[in-house]
Short mmCIF file of N, CA and C in Angstrom, two decimals:
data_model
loop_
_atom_site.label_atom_id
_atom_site.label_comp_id
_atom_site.label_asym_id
_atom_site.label_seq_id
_atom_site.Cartn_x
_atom_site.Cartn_y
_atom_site.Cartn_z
N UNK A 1 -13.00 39.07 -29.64
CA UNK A 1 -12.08 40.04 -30.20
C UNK A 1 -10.75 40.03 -29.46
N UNK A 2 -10.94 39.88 -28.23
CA UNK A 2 -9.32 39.62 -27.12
C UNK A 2 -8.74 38.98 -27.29
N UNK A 3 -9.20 37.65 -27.83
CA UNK A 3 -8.56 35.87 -28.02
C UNK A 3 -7.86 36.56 -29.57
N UNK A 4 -8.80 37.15 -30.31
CA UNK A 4 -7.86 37.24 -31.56
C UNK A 4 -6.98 38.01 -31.57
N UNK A 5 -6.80 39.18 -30.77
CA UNK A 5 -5.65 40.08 -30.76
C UNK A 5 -4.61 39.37 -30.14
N UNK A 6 -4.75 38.55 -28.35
CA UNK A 6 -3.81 37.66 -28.07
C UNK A 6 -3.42 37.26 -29.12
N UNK A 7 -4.03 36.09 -29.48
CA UNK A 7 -3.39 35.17 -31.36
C UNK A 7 -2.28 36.36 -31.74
N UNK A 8 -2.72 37.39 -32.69
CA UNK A 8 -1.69 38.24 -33.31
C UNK A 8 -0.45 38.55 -32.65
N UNK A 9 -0.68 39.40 -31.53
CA UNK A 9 -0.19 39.40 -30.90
C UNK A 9 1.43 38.28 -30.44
N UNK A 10 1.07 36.81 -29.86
CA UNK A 10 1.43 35.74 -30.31
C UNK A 10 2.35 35.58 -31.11
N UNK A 11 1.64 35.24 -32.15
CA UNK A 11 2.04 35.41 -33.81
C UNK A 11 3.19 36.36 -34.10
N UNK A 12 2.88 37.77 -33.36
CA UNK A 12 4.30 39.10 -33.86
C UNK A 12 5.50 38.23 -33.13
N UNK A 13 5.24 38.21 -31.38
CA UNK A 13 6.31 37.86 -30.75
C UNK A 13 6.91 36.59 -31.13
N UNK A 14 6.36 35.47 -31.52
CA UNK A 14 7.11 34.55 -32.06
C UNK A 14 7.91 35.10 -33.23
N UNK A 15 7.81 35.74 -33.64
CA UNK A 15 8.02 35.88 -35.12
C UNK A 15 9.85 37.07 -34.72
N UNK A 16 9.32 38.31 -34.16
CA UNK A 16 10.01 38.91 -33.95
C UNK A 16 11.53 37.68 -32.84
N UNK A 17 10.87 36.98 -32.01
CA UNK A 17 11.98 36.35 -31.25
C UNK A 17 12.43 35.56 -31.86
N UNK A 18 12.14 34.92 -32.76
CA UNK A 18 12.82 34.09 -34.16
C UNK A 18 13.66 35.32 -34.84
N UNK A 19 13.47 35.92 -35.64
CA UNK A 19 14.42 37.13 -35.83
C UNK A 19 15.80 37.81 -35.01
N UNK A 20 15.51 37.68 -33.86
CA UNK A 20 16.32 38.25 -32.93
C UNK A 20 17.14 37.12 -32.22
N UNK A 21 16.32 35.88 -32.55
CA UNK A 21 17.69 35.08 -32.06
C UNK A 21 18.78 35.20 -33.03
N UNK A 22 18.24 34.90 -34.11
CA UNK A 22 19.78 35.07 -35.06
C UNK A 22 20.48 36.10 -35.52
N UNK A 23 20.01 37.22 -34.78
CA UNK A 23 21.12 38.37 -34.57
C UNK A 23 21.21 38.82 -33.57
N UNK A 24 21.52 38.05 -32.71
CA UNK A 24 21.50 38.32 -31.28
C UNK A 24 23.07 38.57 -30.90
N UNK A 25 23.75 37.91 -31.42
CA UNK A 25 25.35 38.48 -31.40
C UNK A 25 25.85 40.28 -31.61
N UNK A 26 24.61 40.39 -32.19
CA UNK A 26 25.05 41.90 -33.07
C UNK A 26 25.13 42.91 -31.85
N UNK A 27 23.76 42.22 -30.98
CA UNK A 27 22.83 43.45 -30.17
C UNK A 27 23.89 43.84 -29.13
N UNK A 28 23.77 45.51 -29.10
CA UNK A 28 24.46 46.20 -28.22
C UNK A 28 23.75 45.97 -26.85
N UNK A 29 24.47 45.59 -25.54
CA UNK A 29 23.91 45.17 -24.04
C UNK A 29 22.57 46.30 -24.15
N UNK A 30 22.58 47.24 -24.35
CA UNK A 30 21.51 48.40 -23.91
C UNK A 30 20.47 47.84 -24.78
N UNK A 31 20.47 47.04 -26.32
CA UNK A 31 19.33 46.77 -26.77
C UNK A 31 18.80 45.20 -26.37
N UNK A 32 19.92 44.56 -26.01
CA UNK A 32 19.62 43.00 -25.11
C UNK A 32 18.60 43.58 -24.24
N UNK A 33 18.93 44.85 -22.95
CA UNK A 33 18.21 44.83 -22.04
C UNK A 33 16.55 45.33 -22.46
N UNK A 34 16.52 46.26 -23.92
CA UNK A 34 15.28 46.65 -24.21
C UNK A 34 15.05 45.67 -24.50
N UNK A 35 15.02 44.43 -24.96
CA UNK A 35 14.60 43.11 -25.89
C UNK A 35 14.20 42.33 -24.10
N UNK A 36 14.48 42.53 -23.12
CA UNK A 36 14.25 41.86 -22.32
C UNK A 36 12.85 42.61 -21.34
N UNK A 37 13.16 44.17 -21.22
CA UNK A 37 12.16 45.00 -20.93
C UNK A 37 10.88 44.66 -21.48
N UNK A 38 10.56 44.85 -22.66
CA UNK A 38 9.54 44.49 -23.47
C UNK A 38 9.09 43.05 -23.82
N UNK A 39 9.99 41.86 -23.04
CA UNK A 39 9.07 40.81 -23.20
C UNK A 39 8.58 40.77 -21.92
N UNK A 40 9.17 41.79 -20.83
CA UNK A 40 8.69 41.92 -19.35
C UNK A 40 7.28 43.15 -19.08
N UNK A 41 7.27 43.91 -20.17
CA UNK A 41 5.40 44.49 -20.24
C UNK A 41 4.86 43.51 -20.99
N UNK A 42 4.69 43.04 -21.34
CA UNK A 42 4.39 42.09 -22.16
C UNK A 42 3.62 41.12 -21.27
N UNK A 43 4.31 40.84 -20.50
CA UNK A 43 4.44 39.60 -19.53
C UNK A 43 4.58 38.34 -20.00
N UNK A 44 5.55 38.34 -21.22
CA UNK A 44 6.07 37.15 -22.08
C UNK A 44 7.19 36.70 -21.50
N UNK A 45 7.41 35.55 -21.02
CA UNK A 45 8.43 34.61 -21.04
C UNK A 45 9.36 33.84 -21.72
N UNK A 46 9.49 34.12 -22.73
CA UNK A 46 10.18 33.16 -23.36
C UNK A 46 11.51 32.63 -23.09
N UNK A 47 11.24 31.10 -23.01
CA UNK A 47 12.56 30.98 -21.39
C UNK A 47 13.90 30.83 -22.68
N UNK A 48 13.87 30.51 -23.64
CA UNK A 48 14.85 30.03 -24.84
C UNK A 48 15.49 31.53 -24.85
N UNK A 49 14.51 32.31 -25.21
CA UNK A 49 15.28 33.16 -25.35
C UNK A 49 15.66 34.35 -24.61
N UNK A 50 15.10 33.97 -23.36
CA UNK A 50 15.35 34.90 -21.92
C UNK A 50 17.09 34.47 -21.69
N UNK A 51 16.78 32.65 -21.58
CA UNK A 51 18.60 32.58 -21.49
C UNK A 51 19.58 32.98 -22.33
N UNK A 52 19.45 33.21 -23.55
CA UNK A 52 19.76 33.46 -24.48
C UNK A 52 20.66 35.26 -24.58
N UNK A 53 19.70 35.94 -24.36
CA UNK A 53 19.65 37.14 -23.60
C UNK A 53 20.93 37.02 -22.29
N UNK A 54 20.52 36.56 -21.36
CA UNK A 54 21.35 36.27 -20.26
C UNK A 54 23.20 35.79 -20.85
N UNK A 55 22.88 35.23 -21.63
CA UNK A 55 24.12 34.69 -21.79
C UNK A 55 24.92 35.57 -22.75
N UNK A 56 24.21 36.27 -24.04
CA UNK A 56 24.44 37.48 -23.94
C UNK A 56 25.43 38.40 -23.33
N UNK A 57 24.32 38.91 -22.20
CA UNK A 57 24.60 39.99 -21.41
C UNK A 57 25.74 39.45 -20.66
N UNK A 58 26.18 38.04 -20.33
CA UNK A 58 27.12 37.64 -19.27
C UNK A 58 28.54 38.81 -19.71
N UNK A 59 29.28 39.00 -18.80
CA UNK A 59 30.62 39.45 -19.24
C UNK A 59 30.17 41.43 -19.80
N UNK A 60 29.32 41.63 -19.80
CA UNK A 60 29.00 43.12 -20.43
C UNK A 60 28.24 44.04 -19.81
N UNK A 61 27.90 43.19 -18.88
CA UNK A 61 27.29 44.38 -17.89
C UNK A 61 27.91 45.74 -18.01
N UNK A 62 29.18 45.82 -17.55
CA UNK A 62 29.79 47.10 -17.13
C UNK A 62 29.86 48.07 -18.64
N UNK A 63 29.27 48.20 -19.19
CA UNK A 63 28.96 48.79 -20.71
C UNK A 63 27.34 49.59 -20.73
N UNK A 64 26.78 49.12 -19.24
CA UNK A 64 25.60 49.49 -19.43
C UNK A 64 25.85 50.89 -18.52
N UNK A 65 24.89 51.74 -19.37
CA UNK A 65 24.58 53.42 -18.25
C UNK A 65 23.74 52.96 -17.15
N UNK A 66 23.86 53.96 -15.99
CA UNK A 66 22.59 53.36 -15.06
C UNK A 66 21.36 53.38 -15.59
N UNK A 67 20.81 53.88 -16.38
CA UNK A 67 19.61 53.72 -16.86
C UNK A 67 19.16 52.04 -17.87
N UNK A 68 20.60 51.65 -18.44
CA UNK A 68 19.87 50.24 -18.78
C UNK A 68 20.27 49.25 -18.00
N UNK A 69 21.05 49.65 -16.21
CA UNK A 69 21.50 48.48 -15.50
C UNK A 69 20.08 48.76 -14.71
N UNK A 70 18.91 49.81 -14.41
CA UNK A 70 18.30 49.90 -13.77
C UNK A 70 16.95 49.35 -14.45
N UNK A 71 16.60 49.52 -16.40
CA UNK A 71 15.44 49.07 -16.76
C UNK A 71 15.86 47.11 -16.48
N UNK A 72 16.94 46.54 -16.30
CA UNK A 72 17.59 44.92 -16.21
C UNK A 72 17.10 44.99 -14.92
N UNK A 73 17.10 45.37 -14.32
CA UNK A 73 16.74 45.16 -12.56
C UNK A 73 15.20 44.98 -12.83
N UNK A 74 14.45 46.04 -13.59
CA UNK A 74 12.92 45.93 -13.26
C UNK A 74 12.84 44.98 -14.54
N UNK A 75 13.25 44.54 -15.69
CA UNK A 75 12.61 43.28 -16.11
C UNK A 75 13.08 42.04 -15.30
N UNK A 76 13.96 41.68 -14.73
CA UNK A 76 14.52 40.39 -13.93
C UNK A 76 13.03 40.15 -12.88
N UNK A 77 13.38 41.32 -12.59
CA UNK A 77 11.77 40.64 -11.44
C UNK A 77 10.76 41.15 -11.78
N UNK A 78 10.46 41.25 -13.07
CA UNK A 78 8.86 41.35 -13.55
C UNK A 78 9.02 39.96 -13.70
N UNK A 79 9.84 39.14 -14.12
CA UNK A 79 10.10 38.10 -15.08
C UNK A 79 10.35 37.07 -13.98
N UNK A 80 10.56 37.38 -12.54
CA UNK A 80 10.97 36.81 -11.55
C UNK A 80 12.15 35.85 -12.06
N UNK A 81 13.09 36.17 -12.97
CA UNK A 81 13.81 35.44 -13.11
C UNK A 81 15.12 34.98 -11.98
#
């Protein structure tokens, strides 16, 4: 039953990170950093689109409240990036 929920599971996040790459221009820095939070409970990596994210966020930091420069601190090193 675990192996098949992993699978789904799987299955959403590919699906959803295919989606979100190609509107990834749109995303406001505060929802880059939730999109990065949540592949960090997760404990998903996805390195394509971790950099992706990163490159992103380059240049926009200073747009973030302390609350989404502080959830970027705890996904970076969940993610040990």
């Amino acid at each position: 039953a675990m192996a098949k929920l992993d699978l789904k599971l799987h299955k959403i996040v590919a699906k959803v990170t295919e989606e979100a790459l190609k509107k990834l221009p749109e995303f406001e820095p505060q929802q880059l950093v939730n999109m990065m939070w949540a592949f960090a409970t997760l404990r998903t990596s996805d390195w394509p689109m971790m950099d992706e994210i990163t490159w992103s966020m380059s240049g926009r930091l200073g747009e973030l409240q302390c609350l989404g420069i502080s959830n970027l601190s705890w996904a970076v090193a969940k993610l040990s990036l």
